Coordinates of C-alpha atoms and ligand atoms in Angstrom, one line a residue:
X7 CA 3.0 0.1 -12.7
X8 CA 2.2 0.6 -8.9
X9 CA 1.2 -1.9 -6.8
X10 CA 0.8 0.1 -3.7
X11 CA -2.8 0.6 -2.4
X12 CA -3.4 4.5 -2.5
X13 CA -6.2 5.8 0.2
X14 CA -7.9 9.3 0.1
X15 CA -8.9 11.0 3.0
X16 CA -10.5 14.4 3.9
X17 CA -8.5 16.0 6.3
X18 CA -4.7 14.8 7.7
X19 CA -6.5 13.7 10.8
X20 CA -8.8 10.9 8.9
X21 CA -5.1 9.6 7.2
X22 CA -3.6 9.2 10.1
X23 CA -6.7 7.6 11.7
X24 CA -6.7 5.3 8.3
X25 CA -2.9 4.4 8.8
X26 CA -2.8 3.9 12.7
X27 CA -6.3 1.4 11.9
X28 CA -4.4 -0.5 9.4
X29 CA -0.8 -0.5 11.5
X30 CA -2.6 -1.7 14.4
X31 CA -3.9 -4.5 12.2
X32 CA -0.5 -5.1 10.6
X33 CA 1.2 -5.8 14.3
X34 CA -1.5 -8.7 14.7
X35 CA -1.4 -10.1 11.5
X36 CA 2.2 -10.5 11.4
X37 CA 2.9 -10.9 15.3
X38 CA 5.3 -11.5 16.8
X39 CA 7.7 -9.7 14.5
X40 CA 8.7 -6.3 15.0
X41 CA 6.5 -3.2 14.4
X42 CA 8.4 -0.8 12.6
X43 CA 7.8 3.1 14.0
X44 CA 8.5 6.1 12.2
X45 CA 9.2 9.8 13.7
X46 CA 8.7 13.0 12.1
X47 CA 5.6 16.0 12.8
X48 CA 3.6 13.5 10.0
X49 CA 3.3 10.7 13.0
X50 CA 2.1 12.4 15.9
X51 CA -1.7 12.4 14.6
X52 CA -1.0 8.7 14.6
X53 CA 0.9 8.3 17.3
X54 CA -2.6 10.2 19.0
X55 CA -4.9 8.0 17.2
X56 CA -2.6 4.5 19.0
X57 CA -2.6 6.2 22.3
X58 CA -6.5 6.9 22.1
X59 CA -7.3 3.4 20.9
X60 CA -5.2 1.6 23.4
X61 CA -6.6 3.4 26.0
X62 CA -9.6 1.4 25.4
X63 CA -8.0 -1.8 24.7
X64 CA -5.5 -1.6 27.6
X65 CA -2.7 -4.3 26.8
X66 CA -3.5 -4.1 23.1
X67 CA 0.9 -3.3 22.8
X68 CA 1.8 -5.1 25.9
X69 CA 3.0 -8.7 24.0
X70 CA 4.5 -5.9 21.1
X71 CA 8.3 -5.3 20.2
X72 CA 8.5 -2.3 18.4
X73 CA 11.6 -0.9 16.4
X74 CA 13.3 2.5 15.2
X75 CA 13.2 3.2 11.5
X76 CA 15.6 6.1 12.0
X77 CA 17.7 8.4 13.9
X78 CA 19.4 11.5 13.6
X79 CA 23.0 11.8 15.5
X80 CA 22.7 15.9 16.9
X81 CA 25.6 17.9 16.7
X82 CA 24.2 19.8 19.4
X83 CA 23.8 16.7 22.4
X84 CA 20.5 18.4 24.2
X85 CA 18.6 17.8 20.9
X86 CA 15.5 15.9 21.1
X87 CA 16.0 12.6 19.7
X88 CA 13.3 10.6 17.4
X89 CA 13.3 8.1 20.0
X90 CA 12.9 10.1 23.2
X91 CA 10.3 11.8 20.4
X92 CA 8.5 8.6 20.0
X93 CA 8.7 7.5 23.6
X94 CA 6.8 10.7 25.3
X95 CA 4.3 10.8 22.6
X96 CA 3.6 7.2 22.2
X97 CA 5.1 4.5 23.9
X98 CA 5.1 6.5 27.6
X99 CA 1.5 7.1 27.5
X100 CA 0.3 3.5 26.6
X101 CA -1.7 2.2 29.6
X102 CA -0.8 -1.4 29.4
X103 CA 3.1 -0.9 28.3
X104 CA 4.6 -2.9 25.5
X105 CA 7.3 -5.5 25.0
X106 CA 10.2 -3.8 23.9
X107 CA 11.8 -1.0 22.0
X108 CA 14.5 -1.8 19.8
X109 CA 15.8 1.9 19.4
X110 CA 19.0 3.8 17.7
X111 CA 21.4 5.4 20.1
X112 CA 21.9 8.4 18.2
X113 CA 24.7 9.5 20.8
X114 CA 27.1 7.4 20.5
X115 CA 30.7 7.5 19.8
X116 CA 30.5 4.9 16.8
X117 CA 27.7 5.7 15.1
X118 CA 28.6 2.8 12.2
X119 CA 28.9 0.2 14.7
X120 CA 25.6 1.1 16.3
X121 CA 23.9 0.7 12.6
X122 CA 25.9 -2.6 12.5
X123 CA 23.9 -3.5 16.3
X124 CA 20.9 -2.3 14.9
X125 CA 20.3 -4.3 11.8
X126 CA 21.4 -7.3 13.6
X127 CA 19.4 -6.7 16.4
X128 CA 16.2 -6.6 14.0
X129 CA 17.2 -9.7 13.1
X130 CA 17.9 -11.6 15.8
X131 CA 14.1 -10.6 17.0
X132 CA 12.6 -11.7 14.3
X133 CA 12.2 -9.1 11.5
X134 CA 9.5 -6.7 10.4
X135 CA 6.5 -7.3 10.6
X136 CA 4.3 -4.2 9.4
X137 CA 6.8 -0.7 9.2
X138 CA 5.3 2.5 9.3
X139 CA 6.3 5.4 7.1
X140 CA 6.5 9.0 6.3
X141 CA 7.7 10.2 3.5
X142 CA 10.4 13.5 2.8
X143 CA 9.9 16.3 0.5
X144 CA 12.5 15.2 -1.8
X145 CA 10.8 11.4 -1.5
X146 CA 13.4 10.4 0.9
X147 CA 12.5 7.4 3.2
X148 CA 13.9 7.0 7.0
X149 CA 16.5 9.1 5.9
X150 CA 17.5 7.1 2.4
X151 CA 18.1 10.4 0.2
X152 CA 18.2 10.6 -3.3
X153 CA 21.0 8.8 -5.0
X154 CA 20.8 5.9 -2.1
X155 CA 21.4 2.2 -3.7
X156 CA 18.6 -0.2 -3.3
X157 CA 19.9 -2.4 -1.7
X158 CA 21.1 -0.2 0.8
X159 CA 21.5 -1.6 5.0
X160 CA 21.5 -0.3 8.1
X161 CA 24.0 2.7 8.2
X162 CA 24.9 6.3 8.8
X163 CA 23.9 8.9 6.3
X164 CA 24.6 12.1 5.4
X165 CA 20.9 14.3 4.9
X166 CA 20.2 16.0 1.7
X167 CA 20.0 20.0 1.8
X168 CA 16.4 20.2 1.6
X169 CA 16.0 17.8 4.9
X170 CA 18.7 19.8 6.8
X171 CA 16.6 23.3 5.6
X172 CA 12.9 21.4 6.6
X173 CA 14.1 20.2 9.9
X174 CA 16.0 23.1 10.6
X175 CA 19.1 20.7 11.6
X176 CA 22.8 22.6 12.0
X177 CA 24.3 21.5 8.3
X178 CA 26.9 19.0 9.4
X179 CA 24.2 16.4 10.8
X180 CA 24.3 13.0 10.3
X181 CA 21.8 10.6 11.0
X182 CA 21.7 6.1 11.0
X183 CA 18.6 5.0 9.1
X184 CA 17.5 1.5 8.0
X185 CA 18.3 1.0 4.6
X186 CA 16.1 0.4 1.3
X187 CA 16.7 -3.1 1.9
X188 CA 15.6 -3.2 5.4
X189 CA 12.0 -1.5 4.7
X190 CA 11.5 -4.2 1.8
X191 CA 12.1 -6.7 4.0
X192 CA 8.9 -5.8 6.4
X193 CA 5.7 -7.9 5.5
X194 CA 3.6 -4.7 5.2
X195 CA 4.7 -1.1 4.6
X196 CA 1.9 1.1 5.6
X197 CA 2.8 4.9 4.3
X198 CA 1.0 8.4 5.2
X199 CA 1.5 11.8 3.9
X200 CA -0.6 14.9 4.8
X201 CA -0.2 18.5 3.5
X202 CA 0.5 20.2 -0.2
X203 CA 4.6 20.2 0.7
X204 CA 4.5 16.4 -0.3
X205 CA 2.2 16.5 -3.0
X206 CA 4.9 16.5 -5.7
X207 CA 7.1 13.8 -3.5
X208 CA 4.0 11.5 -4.0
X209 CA 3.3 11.9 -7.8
X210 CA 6.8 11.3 -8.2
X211 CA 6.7 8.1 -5.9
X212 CA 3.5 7.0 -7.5
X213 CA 4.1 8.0 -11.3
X214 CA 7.8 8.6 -12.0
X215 CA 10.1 6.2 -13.1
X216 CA 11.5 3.8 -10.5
X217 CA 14.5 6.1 -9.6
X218 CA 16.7 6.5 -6.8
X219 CA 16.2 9.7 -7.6
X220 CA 13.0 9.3 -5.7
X221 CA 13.9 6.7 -2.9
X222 CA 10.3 6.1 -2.0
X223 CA 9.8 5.0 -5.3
X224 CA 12.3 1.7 -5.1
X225 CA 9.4 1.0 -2.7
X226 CA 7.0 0.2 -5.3
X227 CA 7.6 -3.6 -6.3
X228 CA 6.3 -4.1 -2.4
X229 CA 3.7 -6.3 -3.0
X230 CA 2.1 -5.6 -0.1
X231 CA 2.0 -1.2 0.7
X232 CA -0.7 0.7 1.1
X233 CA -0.5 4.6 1.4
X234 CA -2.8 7.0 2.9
X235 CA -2.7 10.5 2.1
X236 CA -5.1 13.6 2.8
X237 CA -6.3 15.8 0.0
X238 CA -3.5 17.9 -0.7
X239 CA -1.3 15.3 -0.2
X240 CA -2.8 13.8 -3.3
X241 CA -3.7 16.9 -5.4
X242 CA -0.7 15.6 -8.0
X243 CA -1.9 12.3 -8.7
Ligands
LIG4 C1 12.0 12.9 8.4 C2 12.4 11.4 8.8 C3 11.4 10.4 8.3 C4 10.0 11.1 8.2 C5 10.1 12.1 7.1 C6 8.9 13.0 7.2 O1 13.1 13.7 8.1 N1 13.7 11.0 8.2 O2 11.4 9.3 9.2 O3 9.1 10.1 7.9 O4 11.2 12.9 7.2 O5 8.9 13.9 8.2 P1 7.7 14.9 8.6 O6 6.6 14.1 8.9 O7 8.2 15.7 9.8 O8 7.5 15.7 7.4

């Protein structure tokens, strides 16, 4: 059985509307702990849909500290990061600025010891409030790939064939993501998923057996996660 809160939507642009909405209320309902940002192409609908709403509400993020879910270490050193990623298309363009961002250094020489910084860093500031989610085609979470333990920290990870293939990373790539344990921990998980290519991830998450086999599915005994998905993101369910 699935606690999590499933929400239907028309078009991708309506979920990620639906999700921004109810992250914005998650940062006030649980401030001040951390907001927990997500990257990937998934986000940057809601990325839009904060940028748009603050603009109206200037200051709406300025008493806000908001933290990385996960990062990907490049081979290659001028690859776009997910944190320079969510800092031009959200956090630069807010008109009243925000507290903090408690981001991954994906560059650095020790990437375990930066996992180690970021986890306790997360802690020392409080925690997660509400964290804000995608979702892989494989059901992979931050980047927790199938086969990652549940109780899984902070830490670097190598990413699963299908991940490298979809994000057309170079094959050795590692990456530091959050663990299973971490994303728990937050007060509110609020999920989206647009587009037929995750249809099968979220029947799996949804109606498959509690697996790591499908990370996002360890997700389910959340007793407080609610998921918005477009049509074809739901056609499976
Ligand atoms: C990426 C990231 C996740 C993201 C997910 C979906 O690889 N590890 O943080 O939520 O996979 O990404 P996209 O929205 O680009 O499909």
């Amino acid at each position: 059985m699935s606690e999590v809160t499933i929400h239907i939507y028309d078009t991708p642009h309506l979920a990620a509307a639906g999700v921004g909405d109810v992250f914005m209320e998650g940062i006030a309902d649980f401030y001040p702990k951390l907001a927990g940002l997500a990257a990937g192409k998934t986000m940057h609908p809601v990325y839009e849909h904060l940028v748009r709403t603050e603009k109206h509400s200037s200051g709406l993020f300025s008493q806000i500290t908001f933290a990385q879910l996960d990062e990907v270490i490049p081979s290659d050193k001028d690859e776009v990061s997910f944190a320079e990623d969510i800092n031009k298309y959200l956090l630069s363009r807010l008109s009243g600025g925000y507290k903090a961002f408690l981001d991954i250094d994906g560059r650095t020489s020790q990437p375990d010891l930066e996992a180690k910084r970021h986890r306790a860093n997360l802690l020392t500031n409080g925690g997660l409030g509400v964290q804000l989610l995608g979702i892989g085609v494989n059901g992979h979470v931050g980047f927790n790939e199938p086969g990652c333990h549940p109780e899984s920290e902070c830490r670097v990870r190598a990413l699963a064939e299908s991940t490298l293939e979809r994000n057309g990373y170079e094959p050795d790539i590692l990456a530091i993501t959050l663990g299973i344990a971490e994303i728990m921990s937050a007060q509110r998980i609020v999920m989206v998923a647009t587009g037929a290519a995750k249809s099968s991830a979220i029947a799996e998450m949804i109606n498959g057996p509690q697996s790591s086999n499908c990370p996002a599915s360890l997700l389910r005994p959340h007793t407080d996660m609610k998921l918005f998905l477009d049509r074809a993101a739901a056609k499976n369910l």
